[in-house]
Amino acid sequence: MLSVLIVGILVVGGEAFLCTRDTLLHDLQEYTFILPKAPTEQYWNRNTQWKKDINGQRTIPVHNLHLGYFLFGRFNDNPSDATINAGYYTADDALIFSVNVNCGAGTWETFAPSDADPNTPQRFEGGNLDKPCADGDIFDLIFKVEQAHLMKWLFQGQHLNIERQITHFQKGNYEPEERNRTAYIPGPGERPQGGARKAHKIQLTTTGSAVMDRFAFGRCLAWPEQITGNCSAVNEWLLARSKAPEAVGASGVYGFADFKYRMECYGEEGIFFAALQSKVHPDQYSAEKDAYCCCVNMKTGQLFTGDRNRDCQSLRDCRLQCVEAEAQHLFGDE
């Protein structure tokens, strides 16, 4: 069995859209990714406003921990013995949050630190898979961090969190507003401390016929390579995993990203991507409350030249026309 440990390298671009890392795994069954920077490093929060604690020391707002992890793989034989396992850990190997998908049993379980002993994992939630694993199928597992104790797993578009809660948010002198969220994940350290703020690595393992093809990480969007040549298929995939209402087939509060960051399609059949993508998901380089516009390859949806500094601009100041990208699609041969 092949296994790999990767220390995160700050690579922008790749096959995923503006991800920090996107790498092929070539049928691995063990893979460990170490974060290139701690979640509380200013690298991830360079353009956000800092707050001060009661001692006058500045501290990162809890809502700036957003990081996404995307695992893509497939079942290369009968999946009755297949499992997919992922765990988020601190530098000293203490569990933050993990998941186990058991294809043979058709079940999933998540685990968090025990209330009695933080070093002992305890079952947090669990349930049945909506769809059975099948020989030859591809699969995806997404892990989204939002706050120190707000984290989500999605497998094949099925959310693996059950409980939800209403929280109250107030900014400045505005009236408090209610927000629908998933339940807090238990663990040492009172909010907003502990939990995902202490993250150091994610460990991924599969067994049986489940193998890993690709891993992506960052404040970004990623989707399976098998659908990247069809813009409408990409958007269907994103919708199922988005925060759009569950009534329209999305994941609602359990989703990993707003559907407003979907890809814009070109043509009546919607197979091709529009050369100018006018609302691209923000990342650690974005100004606060800003996003991007980008020129893309109309067949793949990826950055046109692969250079984010050339292909993308701040959405607030976007002046891109993407003439070259459109001309290549209409008149060029690739």
CSV table of C-alpha atoms in Angstrom, one decimal:
chain,number,residue,atom,x,y,z
A,1,MET,CA,0.0,0.0,0.0
A,2,LEU,CA,1.4,3.4,-1.0
A,3,SER,CA,1.3,6.3,1.4
A,4,VAL,CA,2.4,9.9,1.2
A,5,LEU,CA,2.9,12.7,3.6
A,6,ILE,CA,2.8,16.1,2.0
A,7,VAL,CA,4.0,19.3,3.7
A,8,GLY,CA,1.8,22.1,2.2
A,9,ILE,CA,3.4,24.1,-0.5
A,10,LEU,CA,1.8,27.5,-1.4
A,11,VAL,CA,0.9,26.8,-5.0
A,12,VAL,CA,-1.8,28.9,-6.5
A,13,GLY,CA,-3.9,27.7,-9.5
A,14,GLY,CA,-3.7,24.1,-10.7
A,15,GLU,CA,-6.8,22.2,-11.9
A,16,ALA,CA,-9.0,23.5,-9.1
A,17,PHE,CA,-10.1,27.1,-9.2
A,18,LEU,CA,-7.6,29.3,-7.2
A,19,CYS,CA,-6.8,26.6,-4.7
A,20,THR,CA,-3.7,26.7,-2.6
A,21,ARG,CA,-2.9,23.1,-3.5
A,22,ASP,CA,-4.2,20.7,-6.1
A,23,THR,CA,-2.4,17.4,-6.6
A,24,LEU,CA,-2.9,14.0,-8.2
A,25,LEU,CA,-2.7,11.0,-5.8
A,26,HIS,CA,-2.5,8.2,-8.4
A,27,ASP,CA,-4.5,5.5,-6.5
A,28,LEU,CA,-3.0,6.1,-3.1
A,29,GLN,CA,-4.8,4.7,0.0
A,30,GLU,CA,-3.0,6.8,2.6
A,31,TYR,CA,-2.3,10.6,2.3
A,32,THR,CA,-1.4,13.2,4.9
A,33,PHE,CA,-1.5,16.9,4.2
A,34,ILE,CA,0.2,19.3,6.6
A,35,LEU,CA,-1.1,22.9,6.5
A,36,PRO,CA,1.5,25.3,5.0
A,37,LYS,CA,0.5,27.9,7.6
A,38,ALA,CA,-1.4,27.7,10.9
A,39,PRO,CA,-5.1,28.6,10.5
A,40,THR,CA,-4.6,31.7,12.7
A,41,GLU,CA,-1.6,33.0,10.7
A,42,GLN,CA,-2.0,36.4,9.1
A,43,TYR,CA,-1.3,34.7,5.8
A,44,TRP,CA,-5.0,33.6,5.7
A,45,ASN,CA,-6.3,36.9,7.1
A,46,ARG,CA,-4.1,39.5,5.4
A,47,ASN,CA,-6.9,41.7,4.2
A,48,THR,CA,-9.4,41.4,7.1
A,49,GLN,CA,-10.0,43.7,10.0
A,50,TRP,CA,-8.4,42.6,13.3
A,51,LYS,CA,-10.2,42.9,16.6
A,52,LYS,CA,-8.8,43.4,20.0
A,53,ASP,CA,-9.3,41.4,23.2
A,54,ILE,CA,-9.8,42.9,26.7
A,55,ASN,CA,-6.1,43.3,27.1
A,56,GLY,CA,-5.8,45.4,23.9
A,57,GLN,CA,-4.1,42.5,22.0
A,58,ARG,CA,-5.3,42.0,18.4
A,59,THR,CA,-6.9,38.7,17.6
A,60,ILE,CA,-8.2,37.1,14.4
A,61,PRO,CA,-12.1,37.1,14.1
A,62,VAL,CA,-13.5,33.6,14.4
A,63,HIS,CA,-15.1,33.9,11.0
A,64,ASN,CA,-11.8,34.0,9.2
A,65,LEU,CA,-10.9,30.3,9.7
A,66,HIS,CA,-12.6,29.2,6.4
A,67,LEU,CA,-10.6,26.5,4.7
A,68,GLY,CA,-11.8,23.7,2.4
A,69,TYR,CA,-10.4,20.2,1.8
A,70,PHE,CA,-11.5,18.2,-1.3
A,71,LEU,CA,-10.8,14.5,-1.8
A,72,PHE,CA,-11.6,12.8,-5.1
A,73,GLY,CA,-11.4,9.1,-5.7
A,74,ARG,CA,-13.1,6.0,-7.2
A,75,PHE,CA,-14.1,2.4,-6.6
A,76,ASN,CA,-12.0,0.1,-8.8
A,77,ASP,CA,-13.8,-3.1,-7.8
A,78,ASN,CA,-16.7,-4.4,-5.6
A,79,PRO,CA,-16.9,-1.8,-2.9
A,80,SER,CA,-18.3,-4.1,-0.2
A,81,ASP,CA,-15.0,-3.9,1.7
A,82,ALA,CA,-14.4,-0.2,1.0
A,83,THR,CA,-14.0,2.5,3.6
A,84,ILE,CA,-13.1,6.2,3.3
A,85,ASN,CA,-11.7,7.8,6.5
A,86,ALA,CA,-10.5,11.3,7.2
A,87,GLY,CA,-9.3,13.1,10.3
A,88,TYR,CA,-8.4,16.6,11.2
A,89,TYR,CA,-5.6,16.8,13.9
A,90,THR,CA,-3.4,19.1,15.9
A,91,ALA,CA,0.4,19.1,15.8
A,92,ASP,CA,0.5,16.6,18.7
A,93,ASP,CA,-2.0,14.2,16.9
A,94,ALA,CA,-5.0,15.2,19.1
A,95,LEU,CA,-8.2,14.7,17.2
A,96,ILE,CA,-10.3,17.7,16.2
A,97,PHE,CA,-13.0,16.1,14.0
A,98,SER,CA,-13.0,12.9,11.9
A,99,VAL,CA,-15.3,10.8,9.7
A,100,ASN,CA,-15.6,7.2,8.6
A,101,VAL,CA,-17.6,6.1,5.6
A,102,ASN,CA,-18.3,2.3,5.5
A,103,CYS,CA,-19.5,1.3,2.0
A,104,GLY,CA,-20.2,-2.3,2.9
A,105,ALA,CA,-22.4,-1.4,5.8
A,106,GLY,CA,-23.9,1.6,4.0
A,107,THR,CA,-23.2,3.9,7.0
A,108,TRP,CA,-21.2,6.9,8.1
A,109,GLU,CA,-20.0,8.1,11.5
A,110,THR,CA,-18.2,11.2,12.8
A,111,PHE,CA,-16.0,11.5,15.8
A,112,ALA,CA,-14.9,14.3,18.1
A,113,PRO,CA,-12.8,14.6,21.3
A,114,SER,CA,-14.6,13.0,24.3
A,115,ASP,CA,-16.0,15.4,26.9
A,116,ALA,CA,-14.4,13.3,29.7
A,117,ASP,CA,-11.0,12.8,28.0
A,118,PRO,CA,-10.1,15.1,25.1
A,119,ASN,CA,-7.5,12.5,24.0
A,120,THR,CA,-10.2,9.9,23.5
A,121,PRO,CA,-12.4,10.1,20.4
A,122,GLN,CA,-16.1,9.7,20.9
A,123,ARG,CA,-18.9,9.1,18.3
A,124,PHE,CA,-20.5,12.5,17.5
A,125,GLU,CA,-23.1,11.6,14.9
A,126,GLY,CA,-23.9,8.9,12.3
A,127,GLY,CA,-26.4,7.6,9.8
A,128,ASN,CA,-27.0,5.7,6.6
A,129,LEU,CA,-25.6,6.6,3.2
A,130,ASP,CA,-28.2,8.0,0.8
A,131,LYS,CA,-26.7,6.1,-2.1
A,132,PRO,CA,-24.8,2.8,-2.2
A,133,CYS,CA,-21.1,2.8,-3.3
A,134,ALA,CA,-20.7,1.1,-6.7
A,135,ASP,CA,-17.9,-0.5,-8.7
A,136,GLY,CA,-16.5,2.0,-11.1
A,137,ASP,CA,-18.1,5.1,-9.5
A,138,ILE,CA,-16.2,8.2,-8.6
A,139,PHE,CA,-16.6,9.7,-5.1
A,140,ASP,CA,-15.8,13.0,-3.4
A,141,LEU,CA,-15.4,13.9,0.3
A,142,ILE,CA,-15.4,17.5,1.3
A,143,PHE,CA,-14.4,19.0,4.6
A,144,LYS,CA,-15.2,22.6,5.3
A,145,VAL,CA,-14.0,24.6,8.3
A,146,GLU,CA,-16.0,27.7,9.2
A,147,GLN,CA,-15.1,28.5,12.8
A,148,ALA,CA,-13.1,26.9,15.6
A,149,HIS,CA,-16.0,24.5,16.4
A,150,LEU,CA,-18.0,24.8,13.2
A,151,MET,CA,-17.0,22.1,10.7
A,152,LYS,CA,-18.7,20.0,8.1
A,153,TRP,CA,-18.3,16.8,6.1
A,154,LEU,CA,-20.0,16.0,2.8
A,155,PHE,CA,-19.7,12.7,1.0
A,156,GLN,CA,-21.1,12.4,-2.6
A,157,GLY,CA,-23.2,15.6,-1.9
A,158,GLN,CA,-24.7,14.0,1.3
A,159,HIS,CA,-24.1,16.1,4.4
A,160,LEU,CA,-22.6,14.2,7.3
A,161,ASN,CA,-23.8,16.6,10.0
A,162,ILE,CA,-27.3,16.2,11.5
A,163,GLU,CA,-28.0,18.6,14.3
A,164,ARG,CA,-28.4,22.3,13.6
A,165,GLN,CA,-28.8,25.4,15.8
A,166,ILE,CA,-29.9,29.0,15.7
A,167,THR,CA,-27.1,31.5,16.7
A,168,HIS,CA,-27.4,35.2,17.1
A,169,PHE,CA,-25.0,37.6,15.4
A,170,GLN,CA,-24.7,41.3,16.0
A,171,LYS,CA,-22.4,43.7,14.2
A,172,GLY,CA,-21.9,47.2,15.6
A,173,ASN,CA,-25.2,48.9,16.5
A,174,TYR,CA,-27.3,46.9,14.1
A,175,GLU,CA,-30.1,44.7,15.4
A,176,PRO,CA,-29.0,41.1,16.2
A,177,GLU,CA,-29.9,38.6,13.5
A,178,GLU,CA,-30.5,34.9,13.7
A,179,ARG,CA,-28.3,32.5,11.8
A,180,ASN,CA,-29.0,28.9,11.0
A,181,ARG,CA,-25.9,26.8,11.5
A,182,THR,CA,-24.7,23.2,12.1
A,183,ALA,CA,-24.1,22.1,15.7
A,184,TYR,CA,-20.8,23.0,17.4
A,185,ILE,CA,-18.2,20.2,17.4
A,186,PRO,CA,-17.1,19.5,21.0
A,187,GLY,CA,-13.5,19.7,21.9
A,188,PRO,CA,-11.0,21.4,24.3
A,189,GLY,CA,-10.9,25.1,24.3
A,190,GLU,CA,-13.9,27.4,24.7
A,191,ARG,CA,-15.2,29.1,21.6
A,192,PRO,CA,-13.6,30.9,19.8
A,193,GLN,CA,-10.4,29.1,21.0
A,194,GLY,CA,-9.4,25.4,20.5
A,195,GLY,CA,-10.9,23.2,17.8
A,196,ALA,CA,-9.9,24.1,14.2
A,197,ARG,CA,-7.7,27.0,15.4
A,198,LYS,CA,-5.2,24.3,16.5
A,199,ALA,CA,-5.3,22.4,13.2
A,200,HIS,CA,-2.0,21.1,11.8
A,201,LYS,CA,-2.9,18.3,9.3
A,202,ILE,CA,-5.6,16.2,7.7
A,203,GLN,CA,-5.1,12.5,7.3
A,204,LEU,CA,-6.9,10.5,4.6
A,205,THR,CA,-7.1,6.7,4.3
A,206,THR,CA,-9.1,4.3,2.2
A,207,THR,CA,-9.4,0.5,2.3
A,208,GLY,CA,-10.6,-2.2,-0.1
A,209,SER,CA,-11.5,-1.0,-3.6
A,210,ALA,CA,-11.6,2.7,-2.7
A,211,VAL,CA,-8.6,4.6,-4.0
A,212,MET,CA,-7.7,8.3,-4.0
A,213,ASP,CA,-7.1,10.2,-7.2
A,214,ARG,CA,-6.8,13.8,-6.2
A,215,PHE,CA,-6.6,16.2,-3.3
A,216,ALA,CA,-7.3,20.0,-3.3
A,217,PHE,CA,-7.1,22.5,-0.5
A,218,GLY,CA,-7.7,26.2,0.1
A,219,ARG,CA,-10.4,28.9,0.0
A,220,CYS,CA,-11.6,27.8,-3.4
A,221,LEU,CA,-13.8,25.6,-5.5
A,222,ALA,CA,-12.9,22.2,-6.8
A,223,TRP,CA,-14.8,19.6,-8.7
A,224,PRO,CA,-14.1,16.1,-10.3
A,225,GLU,CA,-11.9,16.1,-13.4
A,226,GLN,CA,-14.4,13.7,-15.0
A,227,ILE,CA,-16.9,16.6,-15.4
A,228,THR,CA,-14.6,19.5,-16.0
A,229,GLY,CA,-15.5,19.6,-19.8
A,230,ASN,CA,-19.2,20.4,-19.1
A,231,CYS,CA,-20.0,23.7,-17.4
A,232,SER,CA,-23.6,22.7,-16.7
A,233,ALA,CA,-22.5,19.4,-15.1
A,234,VAL,CA,-20.0,21.3,-12.9
A,235,ASN,CA,-22.8,23.6,-11.7
A,236,GLU,CA,-25.1,20.7,-11.0
A,237,TRP,CA,-22.3,19.2,-8.9
A,238,LEU,CA,-21.7,22.5,-7.1
A,239,LEU,CA,-25.4,23.1,-6.5
A,240,ALA,CA,-25.8,19.8,-4.7
A,241,ARG,CA,-23.0,20.7,-2.3
A,242,SER,CA,-23.8,24.4,-1.9
A,243,LYS,CA,-25.5,26.5,0.7
A,244,ALA,CA,-28.5,27.1,-1.6
A,245,PRO,CA,-31.8,26.0,-0.1
A,246,GLU,CA,-32.4,22.2,0.3
A,247,ALA,CA,-35.7,22.7,-1.5
A,248,VAL,CA,-33.8,23.2,-4.8
A,249,GLY,CA,-31.6,20.1,-4.3
A,250,ALA,CA,-28.7,21.8,-2.5
A,251,SER,CA,-27.3,21.3,1.0
A,252,GLY,CA,-28.5,24.4,2.7
A,253,VAL,CA,-26.8,25.2,6.0
A,254,TYR,CA,-24.7,22.0,5.5
A,255,GLY,CA,-23.2,23.2,2.2
A,256,PHE,CA,-19.6,24.2,1.7
A,257,ALA,CA,-20.0,27.4,-0.4
A,258,ASP,CA,-22.5,29.9,-1.6
A,259,PHE,CA,-24.0,29.0,-5.0
A,260,LYS,CA,-23.5,32.6,-6.2
A,261,TYR,CA,-19.9,31.5,-6.9
A,262,ARG,CA,-21.0,28.9,-9.5
A,263,MET,CA,-19.5,28.9,-13.0
A,264,GLU,CA,-21.1,30.9,-15.8
A,265,CYS,CA,-21.8,28.8,-18.9
A,266,TYR,CA,-21.8,29.7,-22.6
A,267,GLY,CA,-24.1,28.6,-25.4
A,268,GLU,CA,-27.5,27.2,-25.5
A,269,GLU,CA,-26.5,23.7,-24.2
A,270,GLY,CA,-24.3,25.2,-21.5
A,271,ILE,CA,-21.4,22.8,-22.1
A,272,PHE,CA,-18.8,25.5,-22.5
A,273,PHE,CA,-17.6,28.0,-19.8
A,274,ALA,CA,-18.1,31.8,-20.4
A,275,ALA,CA,-14.7,33.3,-21.1
A,276,LEU,CA,-15.3,35.9,-18.4
A,277,GLN,CA,-16.3,34.5,-15.0
A,278,SER,CA,-17.7,37.5,-13.2
A,279,LYS,CA,-18.0,36.2,-9.7
A,280,VAL,CA,-15.2,33.9,-8.6
A,281,HIS,CA,-14.8,32.6,-5.0
A,282,PRO,CA,-12.6,34.9,-2.8
A,283,ASP,CA,-9.4,33.5,-1.2
A,284,GLN,CA,-6.7,34.7,1.2
A,285,TYR,CA,-5.6,37.4,-1.2
A,286,SER,CA,-9.0,38.9,-1.6
A,287,ALA,CA,-9.9,42.2,0.0
A,288,GLU,CA,-12.6,42.0,2.7
A,289,LYS,CA,-16.1,41.5,1.2
A,290,ASP,CA,-14.6,41.2,-2.3
A,291,ALA,CA,-14.2,38.4,-4.8
A,292,TYR,CA,-12.7,38.0,-8.3
A,293,CYS,CA,-13.4,38.2,-12.0
A,294,CYS,CA,-11.3,35.9,-14.1
A,295,CYS,CA,-10.6,34.9,-17.7
A,296,VAL,CA,-10.9,31.1,-18.3
A,297,ASN,CA,-10.4,28.5,-20.9
A,298,MET,CA,-13.9,28.0,-22.3
A,299,LYS,CA,-13.5,24.2,-22.6
A,300,THR,CA,-12.1,23.5,-19.1
A,301,GLY,CA,-13.1,26.4,-17.0
A,302,GLN,CA,-9.6,26.8,-15.7
A,303,LEU,CA,-7.6,30.0,-15.7
A,304,PHE,CA,-6.8,31.0,-19.3
A,305,THR,CA,-3.0,31.3,-18.9
A,306,GLY,CA,-2.7,29.7,-15.5
A,307,ASP,CA,-1.4,33.0,-14.0
A,308,ARG,CA,-3.8,34.4,-11.5
A,309,ASN,CA,-2.2,37.8,-11.6
A,310,ARG,CA,-2.8,38.1,-15.3
A,311,ASP,CA,-6.1,36.2,-15.5
A,312,CYS,CA,-7.9,37.7,-12.5
A,313,GLN,CA,-8.8,41.0,-11.0
A,314,SER,CA,-10.7,42.3,-8.0
A,315,LEU,CA,-14.4,42.1,-8.6
A,316,ARG,CA,-14.8,45.7,-7.4
A,317,ASP,CA,-12.4,47.0,-10.1
A,318,CYS,CA,-12.9,44.4,-12.8
A,319,ARG,CA,-12.1,45.6,-16.3
A,320,LEU,CA,-11.3,42.3,-17.9
A,321,GLN,CA,-12.8,41.5,-21.3
A,322,CYS,CA,-11.2,38.2,-22.0
A,323,VAL,CA,-11.0,38.7,-25.7
A,324,GLU,CA,-8.1,36.3,-26.1
A,325,ALA,CA,-9.9,33.5,-24.3
A,326,GLU,CA,-13.0,33.9,-26.3
A,327,ALA,CA,-11.1,34.2,-29.6
A,328,GLN,CA,-9.1,31.0,-28.8
A,329,HIS,CA,-12.4,29.1,-28.3
A,330,LEU,CA,-14.2,30.5,-31.3
A,331,PHE,CA,-11.3,30.5,-33.8
A,332,GLY,CA,-8.4,28.6,-32.4
A,333,ASP,CA,-7.4,24.9,-32.5
A,334,GLU,CA,-6.2,23.4,-29.2
